[in-house]
Amino acid sequence: MQTPLTLAELNTKVKSTLEEQLEPSYWVIAEIGSMQVAQRGHAYLELVEKQDEQITAKLRANIWAYTYRVVSGWFQSVTGSPLQAGLKVLVHGVVTYHEVYGLSLNIKDIDPNFTLGERARQRMEVLQKLEADGVLEMNQELALPLVPQRIAVVSSATAAGYEDFMEQITHNGYGYRVHTQLFRAVMQGDQATESIIGALHEVHNAPRPFDAVVIIRGGGSQLDLDCFDTYELAATVAQFPLPVITGIGHERDETIVDMVAHTRMKTPTAVAEFLIQGLRAFEENVLLLEERLQQYTQRYVNEQSLSLSLLSQRIGAAS
């Protein structure tokens, strides 16, 4: 029988073995499962790996305050979003083992370009799946009514983009009245996809039908738009039975929801202007037709009057 070890002795052996066998540092691909920043500026993370949404590996990690300030600042400047749970990252760190706290990874650096590249790969997979399902252009094939006057608005009541949209619609320079109804939704974060889909279901089940649906929100960082790149939301929008107009408020980046929607505008204000200009174009066409009808009618009356006059002259000459 081996000589028994105390727990401290066993942990010391584990620590020394790891220090002897492991490389000085490693680049590791993982998802940030959770993350907290302490008052002193240290960041504490839980890194996870998933397969079919099931966690297959997990490891505690930390970033000391000075490193965190440098790394997180650089990450945000490149990606446009802060480090946060849910992101897939490529981190460079040192594996450490503490006799009390166990195994962890002390992160020294994070490659922001990997996160952007991973996002692009996921977007491509979603687009390919939508195309394989045959729904990529379904919403774009719907006809937008000539005079869309009942508009369902999917947005947050407190979003600046919603206020901009309503201001433009309500105080348009032509006196047009457009009926709008807000269907509240969370427009970013983990709950956004489910919330927006829920709002669209409410629109579909509304007692009175709408002419079109508008999905709007204010501007945000590139990674704040991730919910608009999910297959679930994009497929719902693509197959929605009403034309969907998006104004997600980001001028540079086109989301997958933008791609499958009937019409994509850059901002909520641009969506309102698009609707108003559509009404204006319809009114101008009606006025033009009215003018042409008046001209045609007047010409017809003149021609018939002349014919009657000539006929009257012939009758007089014959008698």
PDB file of C-alpha atoms in Angstrom:
ATOM      1  CA  MET A   1       0.000   0.000   0.000  1.00  0.00           C
ATOM      2  CA  GLN A   2       1.250   3.455  -0.892  1.00  0.00           C
ATOM      3  CA  THR A   3       2.040   5.854   1.861  1.00  0.00           C
ATOM      4  CA  PRO A   4      -1.056   8.059   2.261  1.00  0.00           C
ATOM      5  CA  LEU A   5      -0.746  11.727   1.311  1.00  0.00           C
ATOM      6  CA  THR A   6      -2.419  14.650   2.902  1.00  0.00           C
ATOM      7  CA  LEU A   7      -4.689  16.658   0.634  1.00  0.00           C
ATOM      8  CA  ALA A   8      -2.190  19.517   0.658  1.00  0.00           C
ATOM      9  CA  GLU A   9       0.601  17.137  -0.373  1.00  0.00           C
ATOM     10  CA  LEU A  10      -1.509  15.751  -3.229  1.00  0.00           C
ATOM     11  CA  ASN A  11      -2.346  19.230  -4.476  1.00  0.00           C
ATOM     12  CA  THR A  12       1.316  20.212  -4.288  1.00  0.00           C
ATOM     13  CA  LYS A  13       2.231  17.196  -6.433  1.00  0.00           C
ATOM     14  CA  VAL A  14      -0.483  18.142  -8.950  1.00  0.00           C
ATOM     15  CA  LYS A  15       0.833  21.694  -9.064  1.00  0.00           C
ATOM     16  CA  SER A  16       4.463  20.679  -9.566  1.00  0.00           C
ATOM     17  CA  THR A  17       3.511  18.117 -12.236  1.00  0.00           C
ATOM     18  CA  LEU A  18       1.515  20.692 -14.164  1.00  0.00           C
ATOM     19  CA  GLU A  19       4.328  23.221 -13.951  1.00  0.00           C
ATOM     20  CA  GLU A  20       6.786  20.625 -15.302  1.00  0.00           C
ATOM     21  CA  GLN A  21       4.585  19.309 -18.112  1.00  0.00           C
ATOM     22  CA  LEU A  22       2.746  22.364 -19.410  1.00  0.00           C
ATOM     23  CA  GLU A  23       4.038  24.972 -21.826  1.00  0.00           C
ATOM     24  CA  PRO A  24       4.684  28.470 -20.444  1.00  0.00           C
ATOM     25  CA  SER A  25       1.502  29.735 -22.125  1.00  0.00           C
ATOM     26  CA  TYR A  26      -1.274  28.704 -24.530  1.00  0.00           C
ATOM     27  CA  TRP A  27      -3.672  30.215 -27.049  1.00  0.00           C
ATOM     28  CA  VAL A  28      -7.146  28.889 -26.196  1.00  0.00           C
ATOM     29  CA  ILE A  29     -10.476  29.129 -28.055  1.00  0.00           C
ATOM     30  CA  ALA A  30     -13.481  29.309 -25.744  1.00  0.00           C
ATOM     31  CA  GLU A  31     -16.779  31.031 -25.091  1.00  0.00           C
ATOM     32  CA  ILE A  32     -17.162  33.443 -22.199  1.00  0.00           C
ATOM     33  CA  GLY A  33     -19.830  31.726 -20.129  1.00  0.00           C
ATOM     34  CA  SER A  34     -19.918  34.387 -17.429  1.00  0.00           C
ATOM     35  CA  MET A  35     -17.863  37.409 -16.472  1.00  0.00           C
ATOM     36  CA  GLN A  36     -17.598  39.782 -13.523  1.00  0.00           C
ATOM     37  CA  VAL A  37     -15.344  42.779 -12.944  1.00  0.00           C
ATOM     38  CA  ALA A  38     -14.469  43.403  -9.297  1.00  0.00           C
ATOM     39  CA  GLN A  39     -14.189  46.828  -7.678  1.00  0.00           C
ATOM     40  CA  ARG A  40     -10.412  46.691  -7.889  1.00  0.00           C
ATOM     41  CA  GLY A  41     -10.603  46.138 -11.643  1.00  0.00           C
ATOM     42  CA  HIS A  42      -9.775  42.435 -11.811  1.00  0.00           C
ATOM     43  CA  ALA A  43     -11.961  40.417 -14.193  1.00  0.00           C
ATOM     44  CA  TYR A  44     -13.155  36.925 -13.316  1.00  0.00           C
ATOM     45  CA  LEU A  45     -14.481  34.719 -16.101  1.00  0.00           C
ATOM     46  CA  GLU A  46     -15.818  31.260 -16.653  1.00  0.00           C
ATOM     47  CA  LEU A  47     -14.695  29.883 -20.002  1.00  0.00           C
ATOM     48  CA  VAL A  48     -16.791  27.132 -21.558  1.00  0.00           C
ATOM     49  CA  GLU A  49     -16.874  24.957 -24.652  1.00  0.00           C
ATOM     50  CA  LYS A  50     -20.202  23.763 -26.025  1.00  0.00           C
ATOM     51  CA  GLN A  51     -21.406  21.093 -28.395  1.00  0.00           C
ATOM     52  CA  ASP A  52     -25.078  21.151 -29.412  1.00  0.00           C
ATOM     53  CA  GLU A  53     -25.629  23.775 -26.697  1.00  0.00           C
ATOM     54  CA  GLN A  54     -24.296  21.375 -24.038  1.00  0.00           C
ATOM     55  CA  ILE A  55     -21.221  22.393 -22.020  1.00  0.00           C
ATOM     56  CA  THR A  56     -18.423  19.912 -22.681  1.00  0.00           C
ATOM     57  CA  ALA A  57     -15.585  21.761 -20.917  1.00  0.00           C
ATOM     58  CA  LYS A  58     -15.282  24.522 -18.336  1.00  0.00           C
ATOM     59  CA  LEU A  59     -12.416  26.495 -16.786  1.00  0.00           C
ATOM     60  CA  ARG A  60     -12.120  29.475 -14.468  1.00  0.00           C
ATOM     61  CA  ALA A  61     -10.060  32.393 -15.763  1.00  0.00           C
ATOM     62  CA  ASN A  62      -8.924  35.781 -14.561  1.00  0.00           C
ATOM     63  CA  ILE A  63      -7.466  38.973 -15.992  1.00  0.00           C
ATOM     64  CA  TRP A  64      -5.621  41.195 -13.546  1.00  0.00           C
ATOM     65  CA  ALA A  65      -6.671  44.835 -13.440  1.00  0.00           C
ATOM     66  CA  TYR A  66      -3.890  46.470 -15.474  1.00  0.00           C
ATOM     67  CA  THR A  67      -4.011  43.802 -18.179  1.00  0.00           C
ATOM     68  CA  TYR A  68      -7.798  44.000 -18.247  1.00  0.00           C
ATOM     69  CA  ARG A  69      -7.772  47.762 -18.850  1.00  0.00           C
ATOM     70  CA  VAL A  70      -5.392  47.354 -21.798  1.00  0.00           C
ATOM     71  CA  VAL A  71      -6.916  44.205 -23.297  1.00  0.00           C
ATOM     72  CA  SER A  72     -10.575  45.192 -22.916  1.00  0.00           C
ATOM     73  CA  GLY A  73      -9.929  48.659 -24.329  1.00  0.00           C
ATOM     74  CA  TRP A  74      -8.234  47.239 -27.408  1.00  0.00           C
ATOM     75  CA  PHE A  75     -10.933  44.592 -27.844  1.00  0.00           C
ATOM     76  CA  GLN A  76     -13.697  47.197 -27.767  1.00  0.00           C
ATOM     77  CA  SER A  77     -11.883  49.535 -30.162  1.00  0.00           C
ATOM     78  CA  VAL A  78     -11.600  46.736 -32.752  1.00  0.00           C
ATOM     79  CA  THR A  79     -14.948  44.952 -32.332  1.00  0.00           C
ATOM     80  CA  GLY A  80     -17.084  47.886 -31.235  1.00  0.00           C
ATOM     81  CA  SER A  81     -18.327  45.948 -28.228  1.00  0.00           C
ATOM     82  CA  PRO A  82     -17.061  45.321 -24.691  1.00  0.00           C
ATOM     83  CA  LEU A  83     -15.962  41.912 -23.503  1.00  0.00           C
ATOM     84  CA  GLN A  84     -19.081  40.139 -22.329  1.00  0.00           C
ATOM     85  CA  ALA A  85     -20.653  36.756 -21.740  1.00  0.00           C
ATOM     86  CA  GLY A  86     -21.669  34.878 -24.868  1.00  0.00           C
ATOM     87  CA  LEU A  87     -18.700  35.892 -27.017  1.00  0.00           C
ATOM     88  CA  LYS A  88     -16.407  33.314 -28.549  1.00  0.00           C
ATOM     89  CA  VAL A  89     -12.827  34.447 -27.993  1.00  0.00           C
ATOM     90  CA  LEU A  90      -9.217  33.493 -28.614  1.00  0.00           C
ATOM     91  CA  VAL A  91      -7.253  34.136 -25.425  1.00  0.00           C
ATOM     92  CA  HIS A  92      -3.566  33.867 -24.591  1.00  0.00           C
ATOM     93  CA  GLY A  93      -2.852  32.826 -21.042  1.00  0.00           C
ATOM     94  CA  VAL A  94      -0.900  30.906 -18.455  1.00  0.00           C
ATOM     95  CA  VAL A  95      -2.353  27.800 -16.811  1.00  0.00           C
ATOM     96  CA  THR A  96      -2.058  28.042 -13.040  1.00  0.00           C
ATOM     97  CA  TYR A  97      -2.941  25.678 -10.247  1.00  0.00           C
ATOM     98  CA  HIS A  98      -3.583  26.792  -6.684  1.00  0.00           C
ATOM     99  CA  GLU A  99      -3.766  24.281  -3.853  1.00  0.00           C
ATOM    100  CA  VAL A 100      -6.991  25.882  -2.573  1.00  0.00           C
ATOM    101  CA  TYR A 101      -8.636  27.446  -5.635  1.00  0.00           C
ATOM    102  CA  GLY A 102      -7.713  24.781  -8.182  1.00  0.00           C
ATOM    103  CA  LEU A 103      -7.040  25.100 -11.909  1.00  0.00           C
ATOM    104  CA  SER A 104      -7.445  28.415 -13.722  1.00  0.00           C
ATOM    105  CA  LEU A 105      -6.183  30.391 -16.698  1.00  0.00           C
ATOM    106  CA  ASN A 106      -4.514  33.746 -16.177  1.00  0.00           C
ATOM    107  CA  ILE A 107      -5.311  35.644 -19.386  1.00  0.00           C
ATOM    108  CA  LYS A 108      -2.596  37.889 -20.797  1.00  0.00           C
ATOM    109  CA  ASP A 109      -4.099  38.827 -24.166  1.00  0.00           C
ATOM    110  CA  ILE A 110      -7.213  38.434 -26.343  1.00  0.00           C
ATOM    111  CA  ASP A 111      -7.309  38.501 -30.146  1.00  0.00           C
ATOM    112  CA  PRO A 112     -10.312  40.668 -31.162  1.00  0.00           C
ATOM    113  CA  ASN A 113      -9.998  39.738 -34.843  1.00  0.00           C
ATOM    114  CA  PHE A 114     -10.815  36.126 -34.011  1.00  0.00           C
ATOM    115  CA  THR A 115     -14.142  37.202 -32.498  1.00  0.00           C
ATOM    116  CA  LEU A 116     -14.999  39.221 -35.600  1.00  0.00           C
ATOM    117  CA  GLY A 117     -14.009  36.302 -37.837  1.00  0.00           C
ATOM    118  CA  GLU A 118     -16.075  33.862 -35.803  1.00  0.00           C
ATOM    119  CA  ARG A 119     -19.062  36.155 -36.137  1.00  0.00           C
ATOM    120  CA  ALA A 120     -18.606  36.262 -39.919  1.00  0.00           C
ATOM    121  CA  ARG A 121     -18.410  32.444 -40.082  1.00  0.00           C
ATOM    122  CA  GLN A 122     -21.608  32.065 -38.086  1.00  0.00           C
ATOM    123  CA  ARG A 123     -23.372  34.583 -40.349  1.00  0.00           C
ATOM    124  CA  MET A 124     -22.370  32.600 -43.428  1.00  0.00           C
ATOM    125  CA  GLU A 125     -23.722  29.385 -41.917  1.00  0.00           C
ATOM    126  CA  VAL A 126     -27.057  31.073 -41.165  1.00  0.00           C
ATOM    127  CA  LEU A 127     -27.321  32.462 -44.706  1.00  0.00           C
ATOM    128  CA  GLN A 128     -26.548  29.055 -46.198  1.00  0.00           C
ATOM    129  CA  LYS A 129     -29.215  27.414 -44.044  1.00  0.00           C
ATOM    130  CA  LEU A 130     -31.825  30.032 -45.010  1.00  0.00           C
ATOM    131  CA  GLU A 131     -31.008  29.499 -48.674  1.00  0.00           C
ATOM    132  CA  ALA A 132     -31.169  25.718 -48.301  1.00  0.00           C
ATOM    133  CA  ASP A 133     -34.589  26.084 -46.654  1.00  0.00           C
ATOM    134  CA  GLY A 134     -35.759  28.188 -49.602  1.00  0.00           C
ATOM    135  CA  VAL A 135     -36.868  31.147 -47.467  1.00  0.00           C
ATOM    136  CA  LEU A 136     -34.114  33.687 -48.137  1.00  0.00           C
ATOM    137  CA  GLU A 137     -36.200  35.897 -50.468  1.00  0.00           C
ATOM    138  CA  MET A 138     -39.736  35.022 -49.379  1.00  0.00           C
ATOM    139  CA  ASN A 139     -40.522  38.320 -47.653  1.00  0.00           C
ATOM    140  CA  GLN A 140     -39.075  40.344 -50.514  1.00  0.00           C
ATOM    141  CA  GLU A 141     -41.548  38.693 -52.897  1.00  0.00           C
ATOM    142  CA  LEU A 142     -44.538  40.124 -51.007  1.00  0.00           C
ATOM    143  CA  ALA A 143     -46.241  43.206 -52.444  1.00  0.00           C
ATOM    144  CA  LEU A 144     -46.110  46.331 -50.302  1.00  0.00           C
ATOM    145  CA  PRO A 145     -49.535  48.059 -50.440  1.00  0.00           C
ATOM    146  CA  LEU A 146     -49.611  51.268 -52.486  1.00  0.00           C
ATOM    147  CA  VAL A 147     -50.883  53.162 -49.447  1.00  0.00           C
ATOM    148  CA  PRO A 148     -49.647  51.406 -46.276  1.00  0.00           C
ATOM    149  CA  GLN A 149     -51.571  53.160 -43.506  1.00  0.00           C
ATOM    150  CA  ARG A 150     -51.654  50.541 -40.749  1.00  0.00           C
ATOM    151  CA  ILE A 151     -48.108  49.933 -39.530  1.00  0.00           C
ATOM    152  CA  ALA A 152     -47.074  47.514 -36.775  1.00  0.00           C
ATOM    153  CA  VAL A 153     -43.932  48.766 -35.045  1.00  0.00           C
ATOM    154  CA  VAL A 154     -41.658  46.271 -33.280  1.00  0.00           C
ATOM    155  CA  SER A 155     -39.332  48.213 -30.994  1.00  0.00           C
ATOM    156  CA  SER A 156     -38.652  49.323 -27.444  1.00  0.00           C
ATOM    157  CA  ALA A 157     -40.813  52.183 -26.191  1.00  0.00           C
ATOM    158  CA  THR A 158     -37.744  53.827 -24.655  1.00  0.00           C
ATOM    159  CA  ALA A 159     -35.513  53.512 -27.710  1.00  0.00           C
ATOM    160  CA  ALA A 160     -34.358  56.782 -29.235  1.00  0.00           C
ATOM    161  CA  GLY A 161     -34.915  55.234 -32.656  1.00  0.00           C
ATOM    162  CA  TYR A 162     -38.602  54.687 -31.891  1.00  0.00           C
ATOM    163  CA  GLU A 163     -38.998  58.313 -30.840  1.00  0.00           C
ATOM    164  CA  ASP A 164     -37.287  59.476 -34.044  1.00  0.00           C
ATOM    165  CA  PHE A 165     -39.576  57.284 -36.139  1.00  0.00           C
ATOM    166  CA  MET A 166     -42.753  58.520 -34.465  1.00  0.00           C
ATOM    167  CA  GLU A 167     -41.659  62.155 -34.704  1.00  0.00           C
ATOM    168  CA  GLN A 168     -41.081  61.802 -38.447  1.00  0.00           C
ATOM    169  CA  ILE A 169     -44.326  59.911 -39.078  1.00  0.00           C
ATOM    170  CA  THR A 170     -46.540  62.122 -36.923  1.00  0.00           C
ATOM    171  CA  HIS A 171     -45.175  65.500 -38.015  1.00  0.00           C
ATOM    172  CA  ASN A 172     -44.658  64.823 -41.697  1.00  0.00           C
ATOM    173  CA  GLY A 173     -44.922  67.883 -43.891  1.00  0.00           C
ATOM    174  CA  TYR A 174     -47.908  66.659 -45.911  1.00  0.00           C
ATOM    175  CA  GLY A 175     -50.478  66.105 -43.182  1.00  0.00           C
ATOM    176  CA  TYR A 176     -50.697  62.359 -43.819  1.00  0.00           C
ATOM    177  CA  ARG A 177     -52.174  60.257 -41.041  1.00  0.00           C
ATOM    178  CA  VAL A 178     -50.614  56.853 -40.529  1.00  0.00           C
ATOM    179  CA  HIS A 179     -51.925  54.482 -37.871  1.00  0.00           C
ATOM    180  CA  THR A 180     -49.097  52.882 -35.897  1.00  0.00           C
ATOM    181  CA  GLN A 181     -49.208  50.375 -33.062  1.00  0.00           C
ATOM    182  CA  LEU A 182     -46.194  49.534 -30.926  1.00  0.00           C
ATOM    183  CA  PHE A 183     -45.425  45.912 -30.136  1.00  0.00           C
ATOM    184  CA  ARG A 184     -42.823  46.088 -27.392  1.00  0.00           C
ATOM    185  CA  ALA A 185     -39.663  44.004 -27.611  1.00  0.00           C
ATOM    186  CA  VAL A 186     -36.172  43.811 -26.151  1.00  0.00           C
ATOM    187  CA  MET A 187     -33.903  44.988 -28.970  1.00  0.00           C
ATOM    188  CA  GLN A 188     -30.484  43.761 -27.813  1.00  0.00           C
ATOM    189  CA  GLY A 189     -28.939  41.208 -25.481  1.00  0.00           C
ATOM    190  CA  ASP A 190     -29.631  37.554 -24.745  1.00  0.00           C
ATOM    191  CA  GLN A 191     -33.422  37.960 -24.660  1.00  0.00           C
ATOM    192  CA  ALA A 192     -33.742  39.990 -27.860  1.00  0.00           C
ATOM    193  CA  THR A 193     -34.248  37.149 -30.354  1.00  0.00           C
ATOM    194  CA  GLU A 194     -37.040  35.504 -28.378  1.00  0.00           C
ATOM    195  CA  SER A 195     -38.617  38.874 -27.534  1.00  0.00           C
ATOM    196  CA  ILE A 196     -38.730  40.130 -31.141  1.00  0.00           C
ATOM    197  CA  ILE A 197     -40.121  36.813 -32.387  1.00  0.00           C
ATOM    198  CA  GLY A 198     -42.798  37.037 -29.695  1.00  0.00           C
ATOM    199  CA  ALA A 199     -43.712  40.565 -30.820  1.00  0.00           C
ATOM    200  CA  LEU A 200     -44.022  39.381 -34.432  1.00  0.00           C
ATOM    201  CA  HIS A 201     -46.379  36.610 -33.326  1.00  0.00           C
ATOM    202  CA  GLU A 202     -48.504  39.259 -31.596  1.00  0.00           C
ATOM    203  CA  VAL A 203     -48.623  41.252 -34.830  1.00  0.00           C
ATOM    204  CA  HIS A 204     -49.719  38.168 -36.751  1.00  0.00           C
ATOM    205  CA  ASN A 205     -52.476  37.413 -34.225  1.00  0.00           C
ATOM    206  CA  ALA A 206     -53.767  41.007 -33.963  1.00  0.00           C
ATOM    207  CA  PRO A 207     -57.572  41.373 -34.418  1.00  0.00           C
ATOM    208  CA  ARG A 208     -57.172  43.830 -37.313  1.00  0.00           C
ATOM    209  CA  PRO A 209     -54.602  43.151 -40.031  1.00  0.00           C
ATOM    210  CA  PHE A 210     -51.698  45.496 -40.691  1.00  0.00           C
ATOM    211  CA  ASP A 211     -50.279  46.606 -44.026  1.00  0.00           C
ATOM    212  CA  ALA A 212     -46.630  46.201 -43.034  1.00  0.00           C
ATOM    213  CA  VAL A 213     -44.282  45.644 -40.094  1.00  0.00           C
ATOM    214  CA  VAL A 214     -41.445  47.946 -39.098  1.00  0.00           C
ATOM    215  CA  ILE A 215     -38.541  46.688 -36.942  1.00  0.00           C
ATOM    216  CA  ILE A 216     -36.551  49.626 -35.578  1.00  0.00           C
ATOM    217  CA  ARG A 217     -33.981  50.413 -32.901  1.00  0.00           C
ATOM    218  CA  GLY A 218     -31.331  53.015 -32.244  1.00  0.00           C
ATOM    219  CA  GLY A 219     -27.679  52.619 -33.113  1.00  0.00           C
ATOM    220  CA  GLY A 220     -25.457  50.181 -31.297  1.00  0.00           C
ATOM    221  CA  SER A 221     -22.131  48.422 -31.427  1.00  0.00           C
ATOM    222  CA  GLN A 222     -21.439  45.744 -34.000  1.00  0.00           C
ATOM    223  CA  LEU A 223     -21.831  42.925 -31.502  1.00  0.00           C
ATOM    224  CA  ASP A 224     -25.033  44.468 -30.136  1.00  0.00           C
ATOM    225  CA  LEU A 225     -26.570  43.484 -33.474  1.00  0.00           C
ATOM    226  CA  ASP A 226     -25.918  39.761 -32.977  1.00  0.00           C
ATOM    227  CA  CYS A 227     -29.585  38.992 -32.298  1.00  0.00           C
ATOM    228  CA  PHE A 228     -30.365  40.160 -35.853  1.00  0.00           C
ATOM    229  CA  ASP A 229     -27.980  37.525 -37.225  1.00  0.00           C
ATOM    230  CA  THR A 230     -29.614  34.508 -35.569  1.00  0.00           C
ATOM    231  CA  TYR A 231     -31.276  31.870 -37.720  1.00  0.00           C
ATOM    232  CA  GLU A 232     -34.427  31.845 -35.578  1.00  0.00           C
ATOM    233  CA  LEU A 233     -35.181  35.554 -36.004  1.00  0.00           C
ATOM    234  CA  ALA A 234     -34.076  35.731 -39.643  1.00  0.00           C
ATOM    235  CA  ALA A 235     -36.250  32.733 -40.583  1.00  0.00           C
ATOM    236  CA  THR A 236     -39.248  34.264 -38.796  1.00  0.00           C
ATOM    237  CA  VAL A 237     -38.829  37.570 -40.650  1.00  0.00           C
ATOM    238  CA  ALA A 238     -38.214  35.857 -43.994  1.00  0.00           C
ATOM    239  CA  GLN A 239     -41.433  33.832 -43.707  1.00  0.00           C
ATOM    240  CA  PHE A 240     -43.580  36.563 -42.163  1.00  0.00           C
ATOM    241  CA  PRO A 241     -46.824  37.056 -44.149  1.00  0.00           C
ATOM    242  CA  LEU A 242     -46.520  40.873 -44.164  1.00  0.00           C
ATOM    243  CA  PRO A 243     -43.766  43.009 -45.715  1.00  0.00           C
ATOM    244  CA  VAL A 244     -41.109  43.747 -43.087  1.00  0.00           C
ATOM    245  CA  ILE A 245     -39.154  47.020 -43.198  1.00  0.00           C
ATOM    246  CA  THR A 246     -36.032  47.290 -41.042  1.00  0.00           C
ATOM    247  CA  GLY A 247     -34.345  50.355 -39.609  1.00  0.00           C
ATOM    248  CA  ILE A 248     -31.914  48.908 -37.131  1.00  0.00           C
ATOM    249  CA  GLY A 249     -29.878  52.078 -36.894  1.00  0.00           C
ATOM    250  CA  HIS A 250     -26.456  50.935 -38.011  1.00  0.00           C
ATOM    251  CA  GLU A 251     -25.224  52.501 -41.234  1.00  0.00           C
ATOM    252  CA  ARG A 252     -22.161  50.321 -41.882  1.00  0.00           C
ATOM    253  CA  ASP A 253     -23.310  46.803 -41.099  1.00  0.00           C
ATOM    254  CA  GLU A 254     -26.091  44.864 -42.817  1.00  0.00           C
ATOM    255  CA  THR A 255     -27.546  42.161 -40.600  1.00  0.00           C
ATOM    256  CA  ILE A 256     -29.095  38.944 -41.863  1.00  0.00           C
ATOM    257  CA  VAL A 257     -32.527  40.230 -40.840  1.00  0.00           C
ATOM    258  CA  ASP A 258     -31.850  43.229 -43.116  1.00  0.00           C
ATOM    259  CA  MET A 259     -30.995  40.832 -45.938  1.00  0.00           C
ATOM    260  CA  VAL A 260     -34.210  38.799 -45.683  1.00  0.00           C
ATOM    261  CA  ALA A 261     -36.569  41.715 -44.986  1.00  0.00           C
ATOM    262  CA  HIS A 262     -38.734  43.236 -47.709  1.00  0.00           C
ATOM    263  CA  THR A 263     -36.967  46.609 -47.439  1.00  0.00           C
ATOM    264  CA  ARG A 264     -33.877  47.649 -45.518  1.00  0.00           C
ATOM    265  CA  MET A 265     -33.338  51.272 -44.479  1.00  0.00           C
ATOM    266  CA  LYS A 266     -30.358  52.524 -42.495  1.00  0.00           C
ATOM    267  CA  THR A 267     -32.158  54.273 -39.632  1.00  0.00           C
ATOM    268  CA  PRO A 268     -35.630  54.537 -38.051  1.00  0.00           C
ATOM    269  CA  THR A 269     -35.938  58.065 -39.451  1.00  0.00           C
ATOM    270  CA  ALA A 270     -35.180  56.723 -42.925  1.00  0.00           C
ATOM    271  CA  VAL A 271     -37.946  54.119 -42.507  1.00  0.00           C
ATOM    272  CA  ALA A 272     -40.462  56.854 -41.672  1.00  0.00           C
ATOM    273  CA  GLU A 273     -39.284  58.918 -44.636  1.00  0.00           C
ATOM    274  CA  PHE A 274     -39.607  55.865 -46.911  1.00  0.00           C
ATOM    275  CA  LEU A 275     -43.239  55.382 -45.863  1.00  0.00           C
ATOM    276  CA  ILE A 276     -44.092  59.084 -46.182  1.00  0.00           C
ATOM    277  CA  GLN A 277     -42.454  59.358 -49.596  1.00  0.00           C
ATOM    278  CA  GLY A 278     -44.432  56.304 -50.702  1.00  0.00           C
ATOM    279  CA  LEU A 279     -47.650  58.059 -49.721  1.00  0.00           C
ATOM    280  CA  ARG A 280     -46.455  61.231 -51.425  1.00  0.00           C
ATOM    281  CA  ALA A 281     -45.662  59.368 -54.641  1.00  0.00           C
ATOM    282  CA  PHE A 282     -49.132  57.791 -54.598  1.00  0.00           C
ATOM    283  CA  GLU A 283     -50.797  61.178 -54.069  1.00  0.00           C
ATOM    284  CA  GLU A 284     -48.765  62.733 -56.883  1.00  0.00           C
ATOM    285  CA  ASN A 285     -49.788  59.898 -59.205  1.00  0.00           C
ATOM    286  CA  VAL A 286     -53.447  60.407 -58.288  1.00  0.00           C
ATOM    287  CA  LEU A 287     -53.156  64.170 -58.912  1.00  0.00           C
ATOM    288  CA  LEU A 288     -51.434  63.512 -62.228  1.00  0.00           C
ATOM    289  CA  LEU A 289     -54.169  61.078 -63.260  1.00  0.00           C
ATOM    290  CA  GLU A 290     -56.784  63.619 -62.188  1.00  0.00           C
ATOM    291  CA  GLU A 291     -55.119  66.283 -64.331  1.00  0.00           C
ATOM    292  CA  ARG A 292     -54.919  63.940 -67.310  1.00  0.00           C
ATOM    293  CA  LEU A 293     -58.554  62.932 -66.837  1.00  0.00           C
ATOM    294  CA  GLN A 294     -59.602  66.585 -66.786  1.00  0.00           C
ATOM    295  CA  GLN A 295     -57.567  67.257 -69.930  1.00  0.00           C
ATOM    296  CA  TYR A 296     -59.013  64.213 -71.676  1.00  0.00           C
ATOM    297  CA  THR A 297     -62.541  65.099 -70.611  1.00  0.00           C
ATOM    298  CA  GLN A 298     -62.164  68.696 -71.772  1.00  0.00           C
ATOM    299  CA  ARG A 299     -60.698  67.557 -75.086  1.00  0.00           C
ATOM    300  CA  TYR A 300     -63.539  65.076 -75.544  1.00  0.00           C
ATOM    301  CA  VAL A 301     -66.151  67.737 -74.742  1.00  0.00           C
ATOM    302  CA  ASN A 302     -64.524  70.154 -77.172  1.00  0.00           C
ATOM    303  CA  GLU A 303     -64.400  67.512 -79.905  1.00  0.00           C
ATOM    304  CA  GLN A 304     -68.043  66.567 -79.373  1.00  0.00           C
ATOM    305  CA  SER A 305     -69.076  70.221 -79.294  1.00  0.00           C
ATOM    306  CA  LEU A 306     -67.292  70.804 -82.583  1.00  0.00           C
ATOM    307  CA  SER A 307     -68.943  67.723 -84.090  1.00  0.00           C
ATOM    308  CA  LEU A 308     -72.367  68.930 -82.987  1.00  0.00           C
ATOM    309  CA  SER A 309     -71.679  72.369 -84.413  1.00  0.00           C
ATOM    310  CA  LEU A 310     -70.630  70.920 -87.768  1.00  0.00           C
ATOM    311  CA  LEU A 311     -73.643  68.616 -87.789  1.00  0.00           C
ATOM    312  CA  SER A 312     -75.933  71.550 -87.021  1.00  0.00           C
ATOM    313  CA  GLN A 313     -74.436  73.530 -89.909  1.00  0.00           C
ATOM    314  CA  ARG A 314     -74.997  70.626 -92.312  1.00  0.00           C
ATOM    315  CA  ILE A 315     -78.607  70.227 -91.209  1.00  0.00           C
ATOM    316  CA  GLY A 316     -79.181  73.971 -91.695  1.00  0.00           C
ATOM    317  CA  ALA A 317     -77.632  73.909 -95.163  1.00  0.00           C
ATOM    318  CA  ALA A 318     -79.726  70.919 -96.197  1.00  0.00           C
ATOM    319  CA  SER A 319     -82.958  72.571 -95.167  1.00  0.00           C
TER     320      SER A 319
END
